[in-house]
Structures are given as C-alpha cells and as structure tokens.
Amino acid sequence: MPDVVFPLDSTKKFVDQEKLGHNRWHPDIPPAVTVKQGDSFRVHCREWFDGAIVNDDSADDILNAPLTTVHVLSGPIAVEGARPGDLLIVDILDVGPIPQEDSGPLAGQGWGYTGIFPTQNGGGFLTEQFPDAYKAIWDFSGQKATSRHVPGVEFTGIVHPGLMGTAPSAELLSIWNTREAALIATDPDRVPPLALPPEPQDAILGGLVGDAFTRAAAEAARTAPPRENGGNQDIKNLTKGSRIFYPVFVDGANLSVGDLHFSQGDGEITFCGAIEMGGFIDLRVDVIPGGMQTYGVSENAIFMPGNTDPQYSEWLAFSGTSVTLDGEQRYLDSHLSYQRACLHAIDYLTKFGYSPEQAYLLLGAAPIEGRLSGVVDIPNACATVYIPTAIFDFPVSPTKAGPHRIDPGIGAPRSSF
C-alpha cells in the first residue's frame, strides 16, 4: 500500500483532522502536503457533505443538506517542480470505499446514498418534474450495490472520483467570478440559481488564517461546477487505471481530490445522482514541462480512461429530441433532448412497478450510458440513454406477455418544504 499522505480519522469531523483540506478554490490555499514527481501515494477522502447525510429511511437530510459546506476536498497536494504551463500527469492506481470499515455512520463504511435534491436546495436535472427531496441508500457487497429503496436491481459499481483538479491562478479565479456573476445577473432571483457566487459562510481554506483567510473567503470559487482546472466533472469513467493530464496554473500544481462515487450514471442527473461515499484513492503523479503549449491543452483536462468498467453486453436504450413536454420546438437543444430521453426511460420503468422517483434515482446511480447521438439534423438534437439489462432481477425488455410487475417495497423516502 502506498504511504498515506492525507489521512482522515472516521471518528472526527473534517475540520478536526490532522491535515485540513478545503471546500473552495483559491490560489492562496497553501499545500497540505508536498510530493515528488514520480511518487505514488494514498489520499483519504470524506463524503462530500462530511457525514450530514445518514443511513435511514428519511429524506429530511437531503431536503436540508448544507450546500455552503461542500465539497470537502483532500489537498492541496503540491508536486515539486511543477510550474504554470506544465501538464500534471495523474494516474489513478486504485480507488474504493473506506478500507477496513464495513459498517458505521459515514457513507463509505459499507454503504452510500443517492439523493434527488429539491428545487429550493440545489435542484436536479429534472427538477421541474421532481421538485421534492428523495433518497436511496445503497449497501455494498464487494463490487456490487443493492438498495432497500430501489428493489429488484443489483449492479457492479464504477468507482471513481467525482472531483479532482488543480488550483486556479489569481487571474483564472477572477475570470471565473466575473463570468459567473454576469450569468447570475441575468436572472438573480432564479430558483435554483444559475450559478453559485463566492460564499464566506462555512468556507474551509486549509492553512489560511486571519486577514488572509477573510480576503480569500470573499473571492474563493465554489466547487460545484467543473471548470478549466478540472474540478467537479463527475466523469464516471475516471476509474482505476485512468491517466489524467491536468493544466497547471500555479507553482506546485496544488492538486485536490474528493467526492468519491461507488457508481454513477452519465450526467449524475439527480444532482446528488451518484452513489456518494467516502473512501481512498491511490495516485501517482508526474509532470510534462511546458505541456500545455506543447499539446495545446490550455484549459480542461484530457484523460485516458481505465479499463475496469463493469462489463455489460446488453442494453435497453431510450432516445429523446429537443421538443419540450408542451410540444415547443427547440433548436438543437442537446440538454433538452437528454432530459427527454431520461424521462422516457423513467416512464418505461414505472410500467414495471417502480415509482417515478425510484426510476429517477436508479438512472442517477446505475452505470447507464448517456450519448449525444445527433447534433446536426435541424431542428432536433437527439440524445440517448442506455440501461444495462443485466442489472435487473427480472426481464426488462418489451415482450408480448407485458411488463413483469415488481414489488416496489418501502419506496424512496420523500421530504418537502
């Protein structure tokens, strides 16, 4: 096992750990640890809400989830000799739930969760159809997950970090804040909001203290979206064996990682749409000097996926086009077409006895494939959602005999304002 450079004690809160991470992006956050080029090491990661979501049959914790506290990230990890303009090579050697802890109160101790966030507290991809809070708890058995809230399915996880990236420069941070503020200004009262501005409340900024903390907290970027530095990309294929090439914007690169997922469908559509957990990730790092210019990677990471994805050979696919539920034609709207494909899949699964919420949670958690199938045939974009048929305990494809009806069990816990 590689040396643990960022340890976490499961009996302590994130802010009480030996090394303090962060939950905002800012170039002044000092490294928590420094490694050398070519080093392999282990990083412990806490579930993104630091234990606020619990293993029970209520969705009150999702309804009231403290979004100003996320994401709790392990790092920054400085790499000796890395300079702005370089490419940071990050190999994912291994990743998994909290090791040697198969039960306990923290997600990652033998269990994880998927949440549908309410419109008034974050919302999700289909928030107009699902405005309330729902939750599903998933139990881990080796590489497989099952849920008392979504019965009749079992699937192999596609374990990956939802969030990993390098620190922004001061210039890049300013660009982020300026453009996101301009977007918010177009509809400042929108619910959910168009973007999340800097928020000093609940900011965790590693080793920064005093005036330096106050100044950085007022401008540090929230970690919710992906940006040029990588960040919260939620790419389910960043599994064990993946190699990622991150742009470097500050000395040392200052890599951070968190938001581990046991599994996820493409799009993480419920907002908290993966199976969220804490755990560990083993990494190896190296540097390509001047790599950003050499390879034309001036922004956004490029990567080579690992080859440890679940092996499913049969799929049931659903398509959608850029026409609203009210019949309004939109021009090549890929976002809308993917929404429609997901809604078609949900409608289909309800014919087998699932509630719409159970089907929605399943699409967020299971390793579904989402694809842009057509983006040039005016006026309609076409998106598709592929569900692996082997995850179900019953035949799920259409037959003359009609759909098999399952017992939906206790269903998905619901909570609303």
XYZ file of C-alpha atoms in Angstrom:
417
model
C 0.000 0.000 0.000
C 1.353 3.477 -0.828
C 2.083 5.893 2.001
C -0.971 7.820 3.195
C -0.108 11.496 2.692
C -3.568 12.833 3.564
C -5.091 10.705 6.349
C -8.619 11.033 7.716
C -9.913 9.692 11.033
C -13.512 8.459 10.659
C -14.270 9.413 14.278
C -13.521 13.109 13.647
C -15.145 15.847 11.602
C -13.332 17.088 8.515
C -12.254 20.329 10.194
C -10.764 18.426 13.157
C -8.362 16.270 11.160
C -4.572 16.145 11.384
C -4.372 17.828 7.977
C -7.021 20.354 6.995
C -8.349 20.303 3.447
C -10.640 22.840 1.817
C -14.056 23.352 0.195
C -13.351 26.299 -2.089
C -10.899 27.007 -4.941
C -8.327 29.715 -4.342
C -4.649 30.058 -5.354
C -3.583 31.184 -1.877
C -4.671 27.979 -0.097
C -1.319 26.514 0.974
C -0.425 22.902 0.200
C -1.331 20.421 2.925
C 1.404 18.091 1.695
C 4.176 18.061 -0.911
C 5.171 15.065 -3.045
C 7.847 14.469 -5.659
C 7.443 13.796 -9.358
C 7.028 10.057 -9.831
C 5.684 9.473 -6.298
C 2.790 7.108 -5.580
C 0.661 7.858 -2.527
C -2.721 7.323 -0.888
C -5.285 10.025 -0.091
C -8.270 9.559 2.186
C -11.445 11.353 1.091
C -14.553 12.232 3.074
C -18.048 12.052 1.569
C -18.802 15.485 0.132
C -21.140 16.583 2.968
C -18.833 15.357 5.768
C -21.425 12.977 7.227
C -24.511 15.209 7.048
C -26.399 12.532 5.067
C -27.271 9.469 7.144
C -28.312 5.848 6.608
C -32.029 5.959 7.393
C -35.454 5.991 5.738
C -35.991 9.752 5.744
C -35.101 12.369 3.123
C -35.069 15.273 5.586
C -31.258 15.351 5.430
C -31.363 15.751 1.636
C -34.029 18.456 1.947
C -31.866 20.439 4.357
C -28.436 19.491 3.045
C -25.931 22.284 3.874
C -24.750 23.236 0.384
C -22.485 26.011 1.682
C -20.230 23.335 3.219
C -19.357 21.390 0.054
C -17.269 19.857 -1.368
C -14.852 18.806 1.376
C -11.646 18.126 -0.565
C -8.393 16.431 0.361
C -5.431 18.607 -0.521
C -3.933 20.720 -1.902
C -1.109 18.350 -2.791
C 1.885 20.209 -4.224
C 4.147 18.440 -6.726
C 7.779 19.536 -6.530
C 8.946 21.284 -9.687
C 5.525 21.753 -11.284
C 5.177 25.188 -12.864
C 2.418 27.127 -14.622
C 2.195 25.928 -18.220
C 3.095 22.337 -17.366
C 0.787 19.356 -17.599
C 0.319 17.359 -14.418
C 0.033 13.626 -15.079
C -2.215 11.877 -12.544
C -2.569 8.093 -12.615
C -5.426 6.551 -10.621
C -3.833 3.387 -9.245
C -6.752 2.343 -7.050
C -9.920 3.803 -5.562
C -12.566 2.436 -3.224
C -14.718 2.830 -0.087
C -13.209 3.458 3.348
C -10.833 0.499 3.815
C -11.380 -1.962 6.684
C -14.568 -0.163 7.754
C -17.583 -2.146 6.548
C -20.119 -0.511 8.852
C -20.565 2.827 10.522
C -22.317 6.199 10.310
C -20.283 7.576 7.394
C -21.093 6.998 3.737
C -18.308 4.736 2.533
C -18.496 2.453 5.583
C -20.263 -0.322 3.676
C -22.946 1.939 2.237
C -23.593 5.046 0.155
C -26.508 7.186 -0.930
C -28.167 8.843 -3.902
C -30.273 11.967 -3.462
C -32.774 13.913 -5.519
C -32.285 17.480 -4.355
C -35.349 19.722 -4.025
C -35.714 22.699 -6.316
C -35.257 25.118 -3.405
C -31.977 23.479 -2.349
C -29.984 22.834 -5.490
C -32.465 21.024 -7.706
C -31.526 18.412 -10.282
C -31.550 17.715 -13.996
C -35.306 17.014 -13.921
C -36.232 19.416 -11.125
C -39.404 20.621 -12.884
C -40.782 17.091 -12.729
C -39.230 16.221 -9.348
C -39.287 19.336 -7.110
C -39.076 17.500 -3.750
C -36.297 15.653 -1.923
C -35.838 11.874 -2.185
C -33.119 9.482 -1.082
C -31.921 5.947 -1.715
C -29.443 4.083 0.481
C -27.216 1.536 -1.267
C -25.459 -1.329 0.506
C -22.092 -2.543 -0.778
C -21.197 -6.211 -1.084
C -17.795 -6.462 -2.687
C -18.110 -4.640 -6.005
C -21.929 -4.755 -6.100
C -24.629 -2.433 -4.796
C -28.263 -3.048 -3.814
C -30.877 -0.797 -2.221
C -33.874 -1.342 0.053
C -35.328 1.796 -1.544
C -34.975 0.603 -5.161
C -35.546 -3.175 -5.077
C -35.063 -5.615 -7.936
C -31.674 -4.318 -9.086
C -28.047 -5.194 -8.378
C -25.108 -3.781 -10.277
C -21.345 -3.618 -10.267
C -20.033 -0.222 -9.220
C -17.946 2.014 -11.436
C -15.850 3.560 -8.649
C -14.313 6.958 -9.420
C -13.596 10.425 -8.006
C -16.307 12.901 -8.909
C -13.998 15.839 -8.295
C -10.287 16.290 -8.909
C -8.362 19.282 -10.163
C -5.530 21.748 -9.823
C -5.630 25.160 -8.174
C -6.549 28.184 -10.314
C -4.257 31.165 -10.709
C -5.447 34.520 -9.400
C -6.157 35.562 -12.974
C -8.196 32.444 -13.704
C -10.160 32.810 -10.464
C -11.044 36.370 -11.441
C -12.258 35.170 -14.835
C -14.487 32.577 -13.174
C -16.011 35.056 -10.753
C -16.598 37.699 -13.409
C -18.308 35.465 -15.941
C -20.414 33.595 -13.349
C -21.540 36.854 -11.754
C -22.612 38.101 -15.181
C -24.669 34.936 -15.669
C -26.321 35.278 -12.248
C -27.185 38.899 -13.051
C -29.342 37.810 -15.996
C -31.821 36.210 -13.558
C -30.689 36.902 -9.965
C -33.837 35.526 -8.325
C -33.924 32.219 -10.181
C -34.565 29.070 -8.122
C -32.389 27.075 -8.307
C -29.786 29.761 -9.066
C -27.913 29.961 -12.357
C -24.551 29.745 -10.538
C -23.114 29.953 -7.025
C -21.144 33.104 -6.177
C -18.364 33.147 -3.556
C -19.751 32.474 -0.089
C -17.591 33.077 3.001
C -20.044 31.204 5.244
C -18.710 27.701 6.026
C -15.598 28.249 3.899
C -12.706 25.892 4.689
C -9.417 27.168 3.290
C -6.763 24.792 4.563
C -3.995 26.595 6.441
C -5.161 30.150 5.741
C -5.887 32.225 8.864
C -6.622 35.804 9.859
C -6.814 38.504 7.211
C -5.554 36.112 4.534
C -8.492 33.798 5.259
C -11.024 36.635 5.269
C -9.760 38.036 1.979
C -9.661 34.630 0.244
C -13.063 33.533 1.585
C -14.687 36.565 -0.033
C -13.470 35.601 -3.507
C -12.812 31.849 -3.410
C -14.799 29.910 -6.010
C -17.378 27.318 -5.051
C -16.559 23.757 -6.025
C -19.920 22.797 -7.577
C -19.142 23.185 -11.298
C -16.382 21.807 -13.492
C -14.052 24.471 -14.839
C -10.753 24.852 -16.715
C -8.855 23.248 -13.824
C -10.918 20.037 -13.917
C -12.964 20.228 -10.746
C -16.379 18.635 -10.322
C -16.527 16.940 -13.712
C -18.358 13.812 -12.475
C -16.886 11.666 -15.241
C -17.811 8.116 -14.293
C -15.070 6.620 -16.474
C -12.218 8.070 -14.382
C -11.817 4.635 -12.829
C -8.838 2.658 -11.607
C -6.228 2.663 -14.375
C -7.137 6.103 -15.711
C -4.474 8.673 -16.593
C -5.430 12.357 -16.491
C -3.450 15.332 -17.785
C -4.309 18.497 -15.837
C -3.253 22.027 -16.798
C -1.030 23.642 -14.168
C -1.832 27.246 -13.220
C 0.204 27.738 -10.013
C 3.582 26.611 -8.703
C 3.291 23.052 -7.397
C 0.018 22.476 -9.322
C -1.800 22.058 -5.963
C -3.911 19.013 -6.768
C -7.054 18.285 -4.748
C -9.496 15.372 -4.856
C -12.782 14.288 -3.277
C -16.445 13.469 -3.919
C -15.836 9.735 -4.423
C -18.584 7.709 -6.081
C -19.235 3.968 -5.811
C -21.221 4.202 -9.033
C -22.886 6.776 -11.267
C -24.879 7.083 -14.464
C -23.753 9.514 -17.140
C -24.818 13.018 -16.182
C -25.275 12.374 -12.429
C -28.778 13.558 -13.205
C -30.359 13.863 -9.753
C -27.622 16.410 -8.748
C -26.536 14.083 -5.942
C -27.032 11.439 -8.582
C -24.122 9.119 -7.948
C -23.749 6.703 -5.047
C -21.891 9.086 -2.771
C -19.262 7.792 -0.359
C -16.010 8.474 1.410
C -13.012 6.300 0.787
C -9.452 6.273 -0.511
C -7.675 6.936 -3.767
C -4.147 5.891 -4.705
C -2.413 8.233 -7.134
C 0.880 8.597 -8.956
C 1.940 11.991 -10.294
C 4.430 13.285 -12.813
C 4.942 16.439 -14.854
C 5.329 17.286 -18.551
C 7.266 20.587 -18.568
C 5.608 23.114 -20.886
C 2.971 20.519 -21.745
C 0.088 22.960 -22.001
C 1.619 24.659 -25.038
C 3.243 21.517 -26.453
C -0.069 19.656 -26.611
C -2.479 22.557 -26.939
C -4.119 21.825 -23.586
C -4.573 25.389 -22.371
C -7.693 24.544 -20.387
C -9.687 21.487 -19.271
C -8.039 18.158 -18.570
C -7.676 15.383 -21.110
C -7.659 11.783 -19.967
C -7.241 8.140 -20.872
C -9.976 6.066 -19.165
C -9.142 2.951 -17.207
C -10.275 -0.492 -18.318
C -12.045 -1.622 -15.151
C -15.587 -0.533 -16.060
C -18.408 -3.046 -15.409
C -18.739 -5.432 -18.337
C -22.320 -5.286 -19.608
C -23.153 -6.639 -23.059
C -26.903 -5.999 -23.459
C -28.595 -2.633 -23.201
C -32.081 -1.149 -23.477
C -31.822 2.340 -24.959
C -34.180 5.324 -24.926
C -33.988 8.376 -27.169
C -35.141 11.951 -26.838
C -35.294 15.017 -29.070
C -35.294 18.753 -28.461
C -39.050 19.183 -28.112
C -40.478 20.245 -24.750
C -43.183 18.336 -22.899
C -45.581 21.072 -24.042
C -44.683 20.443 -27.679
C -42.496 23.513 -28.203
C -39.760 23.044 -30.784
C -36.233 23.979 -29.655
C -33.238 24.310 -31.960
C -30.643 21.553 -31.486
C -31.037 21.675 -27.696
C -28.948 18.707 -26.530
C -29.677 19.409 -22.868
C -33.403 19.125 -23.522
C -33.023 16.033 -25.677
C -31.143 14.239 -22.887
C -33.855 15.259 -20.427
C -36.492 13.774 -22.729
C -34.526 10.535 -23.122
C -34.286 10.223 -19.328
C -37.997 10.926 -18.907
C -38.814 8.254 -21.489
C -36.709 5.754 -19.526
C -38.449 6.739 -16.277
C -41.908 6.384 -17.838
C -40.945 2.942 -19.118
C -39.664 1.683 -15.749
C -42.865 2.761 -13.984
C -44.704 0.147 -16.066
C -42.769 -2.490 -14.106
C -43.958 -1.184 -10.733
C -41.335 1.413 -9.844
C -42.388 4.873 -8.748
C -41.058 7.694 -10.939
C -38.734 8.690 -8.095
C -37.287 5.181 -7.796
C -36.645 5.101 -11.538
C -35.012 8.547 -11.429
C -32.739 7.520 -8.551
C -31.766 4.371 -10.439
C -30.752 6.339 -13.542
C -28.510 8.509 -11.393
C -26.839 5.640 -9.544
C -26.524 2.761 -12.018
C -23.795 2.758 -14.707
C -26.066 3.926 -17.528
C -24.555 5.320 -20.722
C -25.644 8.724 -21.999
C -24.784 9.778 -25.536
C -25.283 12.651 -27.929
C -26.486 10.733 -30.947
C -27.222 13.600 -33.316
C -26.397 17.316 -33.127
C -26.652 18.469 -36.748
C -30.096 17.452 -38.038
C -32.057 20.675 -37.684
C -34.154 21.403 -35.761
C -33.788 18.404 -33.416
C -30.836 17.198 -31.408
C -31.068 13.546 -30.411
C -29.737 12.093 -27.147
C -29.882 8.511 -25.928
C -29.796 6.719 -22.588
C -28.595 3.116 -22.436
C -29.553 0.961 -19.431
C -27.742 -2.362 -18.925
C -30.437 -5.039 -18.776
C -28.390 -7.349 -16.540
C -28.785 -5.063 -13.514
C -32.436 -6.118 -13.133
C -33.625 -9.276 -11.366
C -36.383 -9.670 -13.977
C -36.783 -9.418 -17.762
C -36.945 -5.717 -18.633
C -37.230 -5.700 -22.436
C -40.656 -5.479 -24.108
C -42.473 -8.766 -24.799
C -45.966 -9.823 -25.854
C -46.576 -11.003 -22.297
C -46.336 -7.455 -20.982
C -44.124 -5.993 -18.249
C -43.192 -8.013 -15.182
C -44.524 -6.248 -12.064
C -42.146 -5.891 -9.137
C -42.896 -5.150 -5.506
C -41.603 -1.571 -5.067
C -41.033 -2.174 -1.354
C -40.910 0.767 1.030
C -40.119 3.128 -1.828
C -37.847 6.153 -1.830
C -38.119 8.402 1.249
C -39.585 11.823 0.389
C -39.378 15.205 2.086
C -40.582 18.649 1.038
C -40.634 22.236 2.276
